[in-house]
PDB file of C-alpha atoms and ligand atoms in Angstrom:
ATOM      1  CA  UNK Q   1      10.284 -23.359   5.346  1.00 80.00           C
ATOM      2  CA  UNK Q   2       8.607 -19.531   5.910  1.00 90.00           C
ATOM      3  CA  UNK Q   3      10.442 -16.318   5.522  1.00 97.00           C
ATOM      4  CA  UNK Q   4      11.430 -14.442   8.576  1.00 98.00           C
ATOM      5  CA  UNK Q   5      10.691 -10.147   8.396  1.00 98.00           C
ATOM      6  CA  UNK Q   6      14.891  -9.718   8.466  1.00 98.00           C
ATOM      7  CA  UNK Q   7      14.300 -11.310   4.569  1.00 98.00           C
ATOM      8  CA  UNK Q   8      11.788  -8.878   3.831  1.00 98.00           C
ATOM      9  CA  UNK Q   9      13.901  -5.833   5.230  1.00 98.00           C
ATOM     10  CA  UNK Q  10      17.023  -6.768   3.157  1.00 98.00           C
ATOM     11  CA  UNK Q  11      14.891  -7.462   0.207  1.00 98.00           C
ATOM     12  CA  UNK Q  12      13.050  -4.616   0.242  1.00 98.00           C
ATOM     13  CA  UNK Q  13      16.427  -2.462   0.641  1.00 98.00           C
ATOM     14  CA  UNK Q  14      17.998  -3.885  -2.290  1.00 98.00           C
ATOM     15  CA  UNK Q  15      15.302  -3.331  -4.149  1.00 98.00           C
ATOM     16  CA  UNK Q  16      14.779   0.583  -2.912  1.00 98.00           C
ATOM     17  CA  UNK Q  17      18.497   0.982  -3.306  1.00 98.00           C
ATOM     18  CA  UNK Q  18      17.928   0.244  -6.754  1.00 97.00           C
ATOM     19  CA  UNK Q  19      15.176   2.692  -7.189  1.00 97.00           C
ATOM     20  CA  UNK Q  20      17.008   5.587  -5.259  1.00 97.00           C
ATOM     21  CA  UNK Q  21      20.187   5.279  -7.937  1.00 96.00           C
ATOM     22  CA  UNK Q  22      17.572   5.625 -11.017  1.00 95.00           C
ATOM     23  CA  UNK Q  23      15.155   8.108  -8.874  1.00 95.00           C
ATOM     24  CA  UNK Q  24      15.420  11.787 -10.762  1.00 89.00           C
ATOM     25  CA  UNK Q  25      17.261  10.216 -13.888  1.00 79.00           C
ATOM     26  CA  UNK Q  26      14.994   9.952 -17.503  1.00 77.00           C
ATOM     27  CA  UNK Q  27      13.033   6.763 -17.820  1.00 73.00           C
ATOM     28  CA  UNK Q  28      11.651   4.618 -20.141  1.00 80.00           C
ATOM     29  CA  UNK Q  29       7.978   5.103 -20.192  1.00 77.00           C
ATOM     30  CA  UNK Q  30       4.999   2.388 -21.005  1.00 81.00           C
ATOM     31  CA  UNK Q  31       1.615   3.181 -20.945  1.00 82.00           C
ATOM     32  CA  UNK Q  32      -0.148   0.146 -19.821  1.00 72.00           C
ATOM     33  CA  UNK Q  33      -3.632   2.374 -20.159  1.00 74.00           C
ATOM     34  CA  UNK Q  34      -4.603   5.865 -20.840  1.00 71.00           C
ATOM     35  CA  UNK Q  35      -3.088   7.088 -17.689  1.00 71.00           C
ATOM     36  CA  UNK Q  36      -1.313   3.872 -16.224  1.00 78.00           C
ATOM     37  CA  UNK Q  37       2.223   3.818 -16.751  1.00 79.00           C
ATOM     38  CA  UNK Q  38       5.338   1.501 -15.758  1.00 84.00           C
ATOM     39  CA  UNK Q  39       8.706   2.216 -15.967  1.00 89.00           C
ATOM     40  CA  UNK Q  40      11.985   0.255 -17.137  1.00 92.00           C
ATOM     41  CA  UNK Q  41      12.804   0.646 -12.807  1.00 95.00           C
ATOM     42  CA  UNK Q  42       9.133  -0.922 -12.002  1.00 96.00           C
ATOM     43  CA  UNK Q  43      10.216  -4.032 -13.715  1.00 96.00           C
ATOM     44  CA  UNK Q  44      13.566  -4.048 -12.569  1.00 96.00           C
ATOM     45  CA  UNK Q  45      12.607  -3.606  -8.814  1.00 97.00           C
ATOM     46  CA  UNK Q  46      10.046  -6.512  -9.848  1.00 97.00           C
ATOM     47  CA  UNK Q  47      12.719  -8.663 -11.007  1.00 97.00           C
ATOM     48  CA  UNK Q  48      15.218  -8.369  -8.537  1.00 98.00           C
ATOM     49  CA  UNK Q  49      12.115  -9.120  -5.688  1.00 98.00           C
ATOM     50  CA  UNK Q  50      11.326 -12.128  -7.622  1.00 97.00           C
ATOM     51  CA  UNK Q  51      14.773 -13.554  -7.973  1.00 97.00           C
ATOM     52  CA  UNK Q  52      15.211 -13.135  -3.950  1.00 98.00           C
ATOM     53  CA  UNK Q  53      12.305 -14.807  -3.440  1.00 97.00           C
ATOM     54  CA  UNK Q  54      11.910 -17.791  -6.104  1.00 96.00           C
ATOM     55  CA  UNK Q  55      15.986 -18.650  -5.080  1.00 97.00           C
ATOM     56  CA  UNK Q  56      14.987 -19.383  -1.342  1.00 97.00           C
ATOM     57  CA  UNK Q  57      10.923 -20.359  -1.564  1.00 97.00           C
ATOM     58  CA  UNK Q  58      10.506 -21.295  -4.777  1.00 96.00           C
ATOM     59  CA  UNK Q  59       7.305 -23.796  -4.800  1.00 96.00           C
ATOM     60  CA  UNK Q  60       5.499 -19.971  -3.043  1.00 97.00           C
ATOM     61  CA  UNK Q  61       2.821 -18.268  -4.997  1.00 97.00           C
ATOM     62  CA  UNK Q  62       3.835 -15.149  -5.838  1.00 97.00           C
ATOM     63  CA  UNK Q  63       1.482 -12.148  -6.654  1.00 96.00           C
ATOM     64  CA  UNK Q  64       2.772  -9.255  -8.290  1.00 95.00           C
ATOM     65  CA  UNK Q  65       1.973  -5.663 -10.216  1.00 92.00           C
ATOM     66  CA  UNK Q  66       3.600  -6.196 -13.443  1.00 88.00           C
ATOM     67  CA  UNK Q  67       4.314  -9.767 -14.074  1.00 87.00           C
ATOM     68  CA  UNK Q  68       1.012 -10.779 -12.300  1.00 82.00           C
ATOM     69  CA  UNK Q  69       0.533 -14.431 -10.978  1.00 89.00           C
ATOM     70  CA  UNK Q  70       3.504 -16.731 -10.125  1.00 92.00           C
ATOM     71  CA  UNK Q  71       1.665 -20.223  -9.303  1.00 89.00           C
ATOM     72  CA  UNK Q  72       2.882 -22.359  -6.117  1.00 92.00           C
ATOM     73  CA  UNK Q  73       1.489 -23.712  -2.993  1.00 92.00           C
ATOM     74  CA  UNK Q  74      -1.312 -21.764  -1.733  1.00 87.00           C
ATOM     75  CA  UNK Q  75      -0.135 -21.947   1.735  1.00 96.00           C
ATOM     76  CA  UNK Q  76       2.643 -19.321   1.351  1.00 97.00           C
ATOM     77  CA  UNK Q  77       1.606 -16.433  -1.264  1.00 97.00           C
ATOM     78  CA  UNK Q  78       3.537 -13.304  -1.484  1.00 98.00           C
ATOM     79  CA  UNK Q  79       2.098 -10.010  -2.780  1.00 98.00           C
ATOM     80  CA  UNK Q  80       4.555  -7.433  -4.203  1.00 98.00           C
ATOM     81  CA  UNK Q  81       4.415  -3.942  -5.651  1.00 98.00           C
ATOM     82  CA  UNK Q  82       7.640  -3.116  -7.084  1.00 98.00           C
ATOM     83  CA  UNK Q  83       7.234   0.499  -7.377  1.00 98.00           C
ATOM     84  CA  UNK Q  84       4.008   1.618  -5.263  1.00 98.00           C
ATOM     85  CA  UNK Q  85       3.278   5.723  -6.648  1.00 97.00           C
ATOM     86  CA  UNK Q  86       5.291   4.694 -10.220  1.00 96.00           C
ATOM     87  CA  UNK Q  87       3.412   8.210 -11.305  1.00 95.00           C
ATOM     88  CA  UNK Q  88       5.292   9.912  -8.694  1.00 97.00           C
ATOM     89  CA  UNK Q  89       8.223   8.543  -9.349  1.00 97.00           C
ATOM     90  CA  UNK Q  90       8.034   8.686 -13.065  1.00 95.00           C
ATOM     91  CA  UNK Q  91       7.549  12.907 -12.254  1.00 95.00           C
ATOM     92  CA  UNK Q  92      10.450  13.090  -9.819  1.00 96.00           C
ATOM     93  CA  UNK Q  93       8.162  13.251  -6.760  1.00 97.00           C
ATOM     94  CA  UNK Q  94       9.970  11.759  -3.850  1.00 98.00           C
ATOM     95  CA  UNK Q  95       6.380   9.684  -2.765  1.00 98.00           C
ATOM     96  CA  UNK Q  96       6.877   5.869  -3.177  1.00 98.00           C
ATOM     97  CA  UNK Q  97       8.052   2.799  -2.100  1.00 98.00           C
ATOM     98  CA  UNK Q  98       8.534  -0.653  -2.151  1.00 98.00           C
ATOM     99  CA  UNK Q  99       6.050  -2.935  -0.453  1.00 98.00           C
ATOM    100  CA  UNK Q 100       6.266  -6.507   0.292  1.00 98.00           C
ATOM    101  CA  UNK Q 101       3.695  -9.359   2.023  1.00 98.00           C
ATOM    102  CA  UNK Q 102       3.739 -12.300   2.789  1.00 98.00           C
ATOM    103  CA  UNK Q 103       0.772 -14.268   3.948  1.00 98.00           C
ATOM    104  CA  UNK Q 104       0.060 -18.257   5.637  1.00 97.00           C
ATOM    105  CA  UNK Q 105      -2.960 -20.106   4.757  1.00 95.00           C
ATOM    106  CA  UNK Q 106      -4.318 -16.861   3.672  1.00 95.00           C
ATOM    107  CA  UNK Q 107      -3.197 -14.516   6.883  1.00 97.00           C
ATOM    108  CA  UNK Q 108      -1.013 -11.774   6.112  1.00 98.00           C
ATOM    109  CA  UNK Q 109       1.883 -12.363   8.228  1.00 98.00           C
ATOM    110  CA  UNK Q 110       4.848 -10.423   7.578  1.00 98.00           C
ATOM    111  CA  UNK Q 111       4.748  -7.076   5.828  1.00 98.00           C
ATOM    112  CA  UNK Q 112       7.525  -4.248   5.152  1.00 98.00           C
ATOM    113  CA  UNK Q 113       7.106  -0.773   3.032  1.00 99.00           C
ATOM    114  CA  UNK Q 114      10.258   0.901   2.172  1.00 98.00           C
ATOM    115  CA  UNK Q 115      10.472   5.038   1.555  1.00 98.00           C
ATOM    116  CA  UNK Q 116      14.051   4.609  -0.147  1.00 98.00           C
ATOM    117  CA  UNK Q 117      14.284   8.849  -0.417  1.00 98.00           C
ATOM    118  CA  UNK Q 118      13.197   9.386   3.196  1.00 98.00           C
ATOM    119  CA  UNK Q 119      15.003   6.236   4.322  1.00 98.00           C
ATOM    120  CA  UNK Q 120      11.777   4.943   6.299  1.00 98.00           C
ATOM    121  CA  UNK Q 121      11.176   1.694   6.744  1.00 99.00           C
ATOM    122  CA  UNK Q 122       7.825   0.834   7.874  1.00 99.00           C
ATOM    123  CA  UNK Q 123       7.835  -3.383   9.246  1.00 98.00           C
ATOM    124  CA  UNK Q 124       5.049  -5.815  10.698  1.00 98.00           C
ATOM    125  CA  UNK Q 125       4.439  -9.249  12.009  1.00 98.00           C
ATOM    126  CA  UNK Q 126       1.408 -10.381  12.676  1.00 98.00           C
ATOM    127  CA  UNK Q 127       0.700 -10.542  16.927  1.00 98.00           C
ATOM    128  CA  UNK Q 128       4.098  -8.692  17.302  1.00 98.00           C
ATOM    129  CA  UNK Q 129       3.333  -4.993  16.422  1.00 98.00           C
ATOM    130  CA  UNK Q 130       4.862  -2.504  13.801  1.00 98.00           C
ATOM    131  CA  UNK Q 131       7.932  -0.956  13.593  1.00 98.00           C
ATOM    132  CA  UNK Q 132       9.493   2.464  11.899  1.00 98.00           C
ATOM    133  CA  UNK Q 133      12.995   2.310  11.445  1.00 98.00           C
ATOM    134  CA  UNK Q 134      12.687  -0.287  14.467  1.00 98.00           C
ATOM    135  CA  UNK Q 135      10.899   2.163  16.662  1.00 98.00           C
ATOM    136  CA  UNK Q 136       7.319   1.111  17.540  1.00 98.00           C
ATOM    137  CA  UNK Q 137       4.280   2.854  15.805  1.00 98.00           C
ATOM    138  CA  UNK Q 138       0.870   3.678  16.903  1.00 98.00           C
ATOM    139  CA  UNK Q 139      -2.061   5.898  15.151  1.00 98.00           C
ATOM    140  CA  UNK Q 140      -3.035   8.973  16.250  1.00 98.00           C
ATOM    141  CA  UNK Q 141      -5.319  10.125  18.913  1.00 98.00           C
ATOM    142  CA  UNK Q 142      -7.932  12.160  16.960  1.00 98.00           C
ATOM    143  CA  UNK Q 143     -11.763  11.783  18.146  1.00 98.00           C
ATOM    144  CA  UNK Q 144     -13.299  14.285  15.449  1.00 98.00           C
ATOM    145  CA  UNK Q 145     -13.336  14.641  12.144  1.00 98.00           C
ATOM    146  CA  UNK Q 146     -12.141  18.325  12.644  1.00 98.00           C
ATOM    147  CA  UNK Q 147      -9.035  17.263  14.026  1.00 98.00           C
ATOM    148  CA  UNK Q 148      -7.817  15.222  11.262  1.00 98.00           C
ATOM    149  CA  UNK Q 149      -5.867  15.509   8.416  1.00 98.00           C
ATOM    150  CA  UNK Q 150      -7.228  12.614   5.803  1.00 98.00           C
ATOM    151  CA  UNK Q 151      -5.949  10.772   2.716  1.00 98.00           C
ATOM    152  CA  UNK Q 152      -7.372   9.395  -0.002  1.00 98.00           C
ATOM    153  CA  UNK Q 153      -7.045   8.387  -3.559  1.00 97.00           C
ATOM    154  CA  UNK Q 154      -8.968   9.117  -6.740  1.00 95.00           C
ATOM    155  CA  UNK Q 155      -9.621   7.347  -9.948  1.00 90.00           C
ATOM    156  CA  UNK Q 156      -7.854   8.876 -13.063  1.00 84.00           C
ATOM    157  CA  UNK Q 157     -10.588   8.449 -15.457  1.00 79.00           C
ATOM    158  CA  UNK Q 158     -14.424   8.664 -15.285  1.00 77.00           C
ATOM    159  CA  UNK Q 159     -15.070   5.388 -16.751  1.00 77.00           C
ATOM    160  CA  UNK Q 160     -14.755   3.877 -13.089  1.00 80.00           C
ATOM    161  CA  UNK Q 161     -17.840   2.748 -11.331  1.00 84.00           C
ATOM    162  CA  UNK Q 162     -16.513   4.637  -8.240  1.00 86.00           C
ATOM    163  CA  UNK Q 163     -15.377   8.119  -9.980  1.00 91.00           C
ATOM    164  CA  UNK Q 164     -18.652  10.235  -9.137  1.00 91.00           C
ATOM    165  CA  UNK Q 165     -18.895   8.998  -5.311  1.00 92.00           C
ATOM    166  CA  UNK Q 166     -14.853   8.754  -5.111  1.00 94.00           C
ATOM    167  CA  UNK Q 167     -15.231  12.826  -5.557  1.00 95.00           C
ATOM    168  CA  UNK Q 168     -18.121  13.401  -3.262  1.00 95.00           C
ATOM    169  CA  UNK Q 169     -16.417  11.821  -0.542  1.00 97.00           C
ATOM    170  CA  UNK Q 170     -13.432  13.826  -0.944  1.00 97.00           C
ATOM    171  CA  UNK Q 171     -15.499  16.861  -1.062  1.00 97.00           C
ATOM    172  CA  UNK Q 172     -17.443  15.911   1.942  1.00 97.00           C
ATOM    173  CA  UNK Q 173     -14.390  14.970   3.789  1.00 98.00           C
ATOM    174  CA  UNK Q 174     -12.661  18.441   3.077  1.00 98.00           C
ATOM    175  CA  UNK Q 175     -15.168  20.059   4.007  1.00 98.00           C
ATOM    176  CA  UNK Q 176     -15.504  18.185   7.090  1.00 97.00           C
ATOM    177  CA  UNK Q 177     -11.546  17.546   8.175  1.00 98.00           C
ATOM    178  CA  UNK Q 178      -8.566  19.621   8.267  1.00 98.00           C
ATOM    179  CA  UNK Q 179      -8.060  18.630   4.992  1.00 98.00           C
ATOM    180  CA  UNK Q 180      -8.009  15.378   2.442  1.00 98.00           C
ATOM    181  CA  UNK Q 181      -4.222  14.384   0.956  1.00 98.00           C
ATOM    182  CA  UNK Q 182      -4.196  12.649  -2.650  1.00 98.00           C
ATOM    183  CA  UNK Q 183      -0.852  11.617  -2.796  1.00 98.00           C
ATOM    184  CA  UNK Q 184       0.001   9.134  -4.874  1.00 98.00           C
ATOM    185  CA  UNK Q 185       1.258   5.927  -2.924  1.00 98.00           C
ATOM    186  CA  UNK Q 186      -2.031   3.709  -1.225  1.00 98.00           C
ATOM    187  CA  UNK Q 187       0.938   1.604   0.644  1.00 98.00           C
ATOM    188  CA  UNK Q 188       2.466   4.560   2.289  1.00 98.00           C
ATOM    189  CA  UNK Q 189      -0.923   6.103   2.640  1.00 98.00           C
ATOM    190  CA  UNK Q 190      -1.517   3.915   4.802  1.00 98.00           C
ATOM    191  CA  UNK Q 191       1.823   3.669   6.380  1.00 98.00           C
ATOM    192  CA  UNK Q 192       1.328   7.154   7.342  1.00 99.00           C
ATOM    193  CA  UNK Q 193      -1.927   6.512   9.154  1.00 98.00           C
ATOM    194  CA  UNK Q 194       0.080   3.661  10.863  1.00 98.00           C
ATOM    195  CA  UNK Q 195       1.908   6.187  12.867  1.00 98.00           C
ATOM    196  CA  UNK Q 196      -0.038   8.845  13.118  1.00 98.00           C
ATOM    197  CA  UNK Q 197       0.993  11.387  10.175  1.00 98.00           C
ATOM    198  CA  UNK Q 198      -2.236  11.202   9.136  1.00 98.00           C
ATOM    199  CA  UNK Q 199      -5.167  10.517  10.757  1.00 98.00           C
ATOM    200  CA  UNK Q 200      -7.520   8.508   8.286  1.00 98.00           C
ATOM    201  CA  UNK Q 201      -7.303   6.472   4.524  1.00 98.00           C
ATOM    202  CA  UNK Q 202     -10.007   5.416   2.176  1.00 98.00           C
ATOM    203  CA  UNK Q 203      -9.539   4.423  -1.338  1.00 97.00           C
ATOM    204  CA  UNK Q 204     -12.481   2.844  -3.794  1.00 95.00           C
ATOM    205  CA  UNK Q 205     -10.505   0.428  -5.650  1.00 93.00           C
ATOM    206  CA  UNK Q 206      -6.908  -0.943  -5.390  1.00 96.00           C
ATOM    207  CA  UNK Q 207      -5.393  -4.200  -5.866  1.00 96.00           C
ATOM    208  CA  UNK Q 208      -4.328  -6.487  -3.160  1.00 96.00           C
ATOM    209  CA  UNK Q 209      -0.624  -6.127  -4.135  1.00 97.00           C
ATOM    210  CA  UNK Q 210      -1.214  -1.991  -3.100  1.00 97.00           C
ATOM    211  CA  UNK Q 211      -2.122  -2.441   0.599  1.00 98.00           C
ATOM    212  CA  UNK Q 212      -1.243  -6.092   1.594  1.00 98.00           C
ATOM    213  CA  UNK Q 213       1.879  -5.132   3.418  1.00 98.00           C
ATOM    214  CA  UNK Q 214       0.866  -1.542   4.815  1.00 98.00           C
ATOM    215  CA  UNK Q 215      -2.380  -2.612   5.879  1.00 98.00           C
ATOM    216  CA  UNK Q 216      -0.989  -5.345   8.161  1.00 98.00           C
ATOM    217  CA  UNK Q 217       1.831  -2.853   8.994  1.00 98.00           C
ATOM    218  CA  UNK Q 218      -1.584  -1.118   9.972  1.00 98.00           C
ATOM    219  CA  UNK Q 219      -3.243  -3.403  12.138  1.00 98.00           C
ATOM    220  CA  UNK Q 220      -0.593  -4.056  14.075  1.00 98.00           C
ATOM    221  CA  UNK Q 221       0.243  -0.483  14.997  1.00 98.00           C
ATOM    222  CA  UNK Q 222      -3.358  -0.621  16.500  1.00 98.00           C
ATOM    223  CA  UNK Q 223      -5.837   1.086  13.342  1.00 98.00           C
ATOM    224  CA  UNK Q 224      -8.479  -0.438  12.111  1.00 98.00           C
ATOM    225  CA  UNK Q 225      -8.101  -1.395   8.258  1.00 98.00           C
ATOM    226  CA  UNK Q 226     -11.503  -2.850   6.638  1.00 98.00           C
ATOM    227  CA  UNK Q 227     -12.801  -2.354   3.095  1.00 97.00           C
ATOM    228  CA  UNK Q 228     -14.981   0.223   2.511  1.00 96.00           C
ATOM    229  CA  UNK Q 229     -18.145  -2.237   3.917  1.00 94.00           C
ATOM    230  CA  UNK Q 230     -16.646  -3.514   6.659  1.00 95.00           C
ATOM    231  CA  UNK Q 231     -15.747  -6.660   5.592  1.00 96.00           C
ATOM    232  CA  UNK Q 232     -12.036  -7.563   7.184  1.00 97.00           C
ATOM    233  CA  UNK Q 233     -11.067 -10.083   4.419  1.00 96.00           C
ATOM    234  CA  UNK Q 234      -9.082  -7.065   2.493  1.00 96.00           C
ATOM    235  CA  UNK Q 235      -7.299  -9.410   0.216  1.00 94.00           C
ATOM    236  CA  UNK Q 236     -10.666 -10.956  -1.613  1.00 92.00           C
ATOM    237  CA  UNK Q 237     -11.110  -8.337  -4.887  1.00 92.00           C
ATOM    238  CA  UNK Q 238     -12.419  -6.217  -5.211  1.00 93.00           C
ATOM    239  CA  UNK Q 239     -10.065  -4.672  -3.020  1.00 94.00           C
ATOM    240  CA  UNK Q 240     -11.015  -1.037  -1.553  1.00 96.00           C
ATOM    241  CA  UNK Q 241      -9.875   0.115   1.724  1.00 98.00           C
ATOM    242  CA  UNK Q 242     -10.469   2.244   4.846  1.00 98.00           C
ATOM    243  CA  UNK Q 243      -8.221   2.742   8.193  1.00 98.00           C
ATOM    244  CA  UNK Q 244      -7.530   4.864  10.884  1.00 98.00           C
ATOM    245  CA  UNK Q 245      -7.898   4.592  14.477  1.00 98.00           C
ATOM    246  CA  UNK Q 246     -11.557   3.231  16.084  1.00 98.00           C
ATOM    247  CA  UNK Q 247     -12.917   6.336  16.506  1.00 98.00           C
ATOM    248  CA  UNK Q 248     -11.782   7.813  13.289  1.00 98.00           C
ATOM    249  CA  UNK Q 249     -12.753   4.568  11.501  1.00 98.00           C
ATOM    250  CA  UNK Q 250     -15.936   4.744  12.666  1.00 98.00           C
ATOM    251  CA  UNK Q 251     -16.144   8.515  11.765  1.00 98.00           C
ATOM    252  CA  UNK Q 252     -15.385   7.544   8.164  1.00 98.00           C
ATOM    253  CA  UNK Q 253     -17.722   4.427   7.688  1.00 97.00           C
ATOM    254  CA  UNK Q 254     -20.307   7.035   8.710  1.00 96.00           C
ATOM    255  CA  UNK Q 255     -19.427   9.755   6.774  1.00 96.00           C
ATOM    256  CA  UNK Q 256     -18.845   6.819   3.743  1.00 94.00           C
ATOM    257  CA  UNK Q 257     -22.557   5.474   4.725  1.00 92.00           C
ATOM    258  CA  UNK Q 258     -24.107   8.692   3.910  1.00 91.00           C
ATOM    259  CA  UNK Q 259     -22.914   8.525   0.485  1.00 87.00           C
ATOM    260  CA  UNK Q 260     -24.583   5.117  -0.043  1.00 78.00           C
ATOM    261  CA  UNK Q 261     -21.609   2.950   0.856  1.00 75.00           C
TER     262      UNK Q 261
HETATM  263  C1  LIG M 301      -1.278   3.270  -7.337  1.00 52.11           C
HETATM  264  C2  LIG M 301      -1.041   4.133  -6.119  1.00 52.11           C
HETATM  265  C3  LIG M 301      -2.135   5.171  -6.003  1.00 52.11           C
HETATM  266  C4  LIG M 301      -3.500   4.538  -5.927  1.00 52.11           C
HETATM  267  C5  LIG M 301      -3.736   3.632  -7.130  1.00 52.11           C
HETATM  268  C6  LIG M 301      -2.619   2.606  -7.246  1.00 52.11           C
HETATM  269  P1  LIG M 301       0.903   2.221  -8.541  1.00 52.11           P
HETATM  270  O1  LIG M 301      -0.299   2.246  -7.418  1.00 52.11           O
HETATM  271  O2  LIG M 301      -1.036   3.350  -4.957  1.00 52.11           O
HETATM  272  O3  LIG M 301      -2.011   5.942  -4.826  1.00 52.11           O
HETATM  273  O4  LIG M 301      -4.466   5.562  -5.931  1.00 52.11           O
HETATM  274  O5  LIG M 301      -4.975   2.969  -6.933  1.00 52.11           O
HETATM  275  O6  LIG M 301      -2.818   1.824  -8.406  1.00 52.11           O
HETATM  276  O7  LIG M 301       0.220   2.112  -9.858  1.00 52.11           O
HETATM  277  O8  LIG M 301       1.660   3.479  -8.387  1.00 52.11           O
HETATM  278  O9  LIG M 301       1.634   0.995  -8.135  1.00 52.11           O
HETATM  279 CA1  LIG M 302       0.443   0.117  -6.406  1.00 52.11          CA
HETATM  280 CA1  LIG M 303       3.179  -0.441  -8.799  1.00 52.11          CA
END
């Protein structure tokens, strides 16, 4: 039996509901690494996804942030970020989400982000477009660099193979755009390219759990969504990542290129 995208929806409402009621409130605080933290609602979210899950599939794989790999059949794997932007939402910055994929014999095929302070709910299925709220998405039209308003996302330390050429491209795109966002959230970063709020996303290193449901939420609105070489298999680590619409895609790998990529 396979999920339908309705499962994901409700799922990934229950769990945001559960986020909004402890958004703003004091937290309990781990530091999982000098700057990486989780939070009592990170594994709470986690849990609650989990349960859902495991009580209707529960021979499917299961990958996740904080509890990590769930073993089943590898036909039917699901990749979960329970809190995507915990930082932000540690800080009482209304900039993260829930995010939930699910893939078939290794194709991403159903994939839903959830803003639960904005209320946006960002939904794909593979060969049947992406949704907002239920509305259909589609990227911008930008054809220049100068016309676009970029994201991106930095390391937080400079032990990171990527640190020194993360912050040359983010200088070089600055300079070269209307500006480059660092916001916090790699799923709704790239949510947000999905329908146009911003133009372009690139991002070094992230896990597969980060952009497995926004990135298919991406395709399917009509960007393309690589990592940084090219290569289309996004979920193989290492994971980085790079969308935006053809022309602003191809911008990018360019402008990515020149800094040895
Ligand atoms: C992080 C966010 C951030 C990105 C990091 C991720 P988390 O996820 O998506 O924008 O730059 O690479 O790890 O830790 O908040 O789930
Ligand atoms: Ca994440
Ligand atoms: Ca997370």
């Amino acid at each position: 039996m396979s999920p339908e995208l309705n499962d994901l929806i409700q799922w990934a409402r229950e769990a945001g509901s559960l986020l909004r009621q402890r958004f703003g409130g004091d937290h309990s605080i781990r530091f999982k690494g000098s700057t990486d933290i989780v939070t009592e609602a990170d594994h709470q979210s986690e849990a609650l996804l989990m349960e859902r899950i495991l009580s209707r599939f529960p021979d499917h794989t299961i990958i996740t942030e904080e509890s990590g790999h769930h073993n089943g059949s590898d036909e039917h794997c699901w990749y979960i970020d329970p809190i995507d932007g915990t930082i932000n939402f540690a800080h009482g910055f209304a900039f993260f989400c829930v995010s939930i994929a699910y893939a078939e014999a290794g194709h991403l095929r159903l994939g839903v982000v959830y803003d639960p302070i904005h209320d946006e709910l960002f939904a794909a299925e593979s060969g049947k477009g992406a949704w907002l709220n239920g509305v259909p998405i589609q990227p911008g039209s930008a054809a220049s660099l100068r016309e676009c308003l970029l994201v991106s996302g930095l390391p937080h330390h400079d032990h990171s193979p990527y640190t020194d050429a993360a912050f040359a491209c983010f200088r070089d795109l600055t300079l070269r755009s209307q500006g480059v966002r660092r916001l916090g959230s790699a799923a709704l970063d790239l949510c947000y390219t999905a329908c146009g709020r911003l133009d372009g996303y690139w991002e070094f290193s992230v896990q597969h759990y980060d952009i497995a449901a926004s990135a298919l939420i991406a395709r399917e609105a009509g960007c393309i969504v690589t990592k940084l070489d090219g290569d289309e298999d996004i979920l193989k680590p290492p994971v980085s990542i790079l969308a935006g619409n053809p022309k602003v895609y191809a911008l990018l790998r360019d402008a990515l290129r020149q800094h040895g990529l």
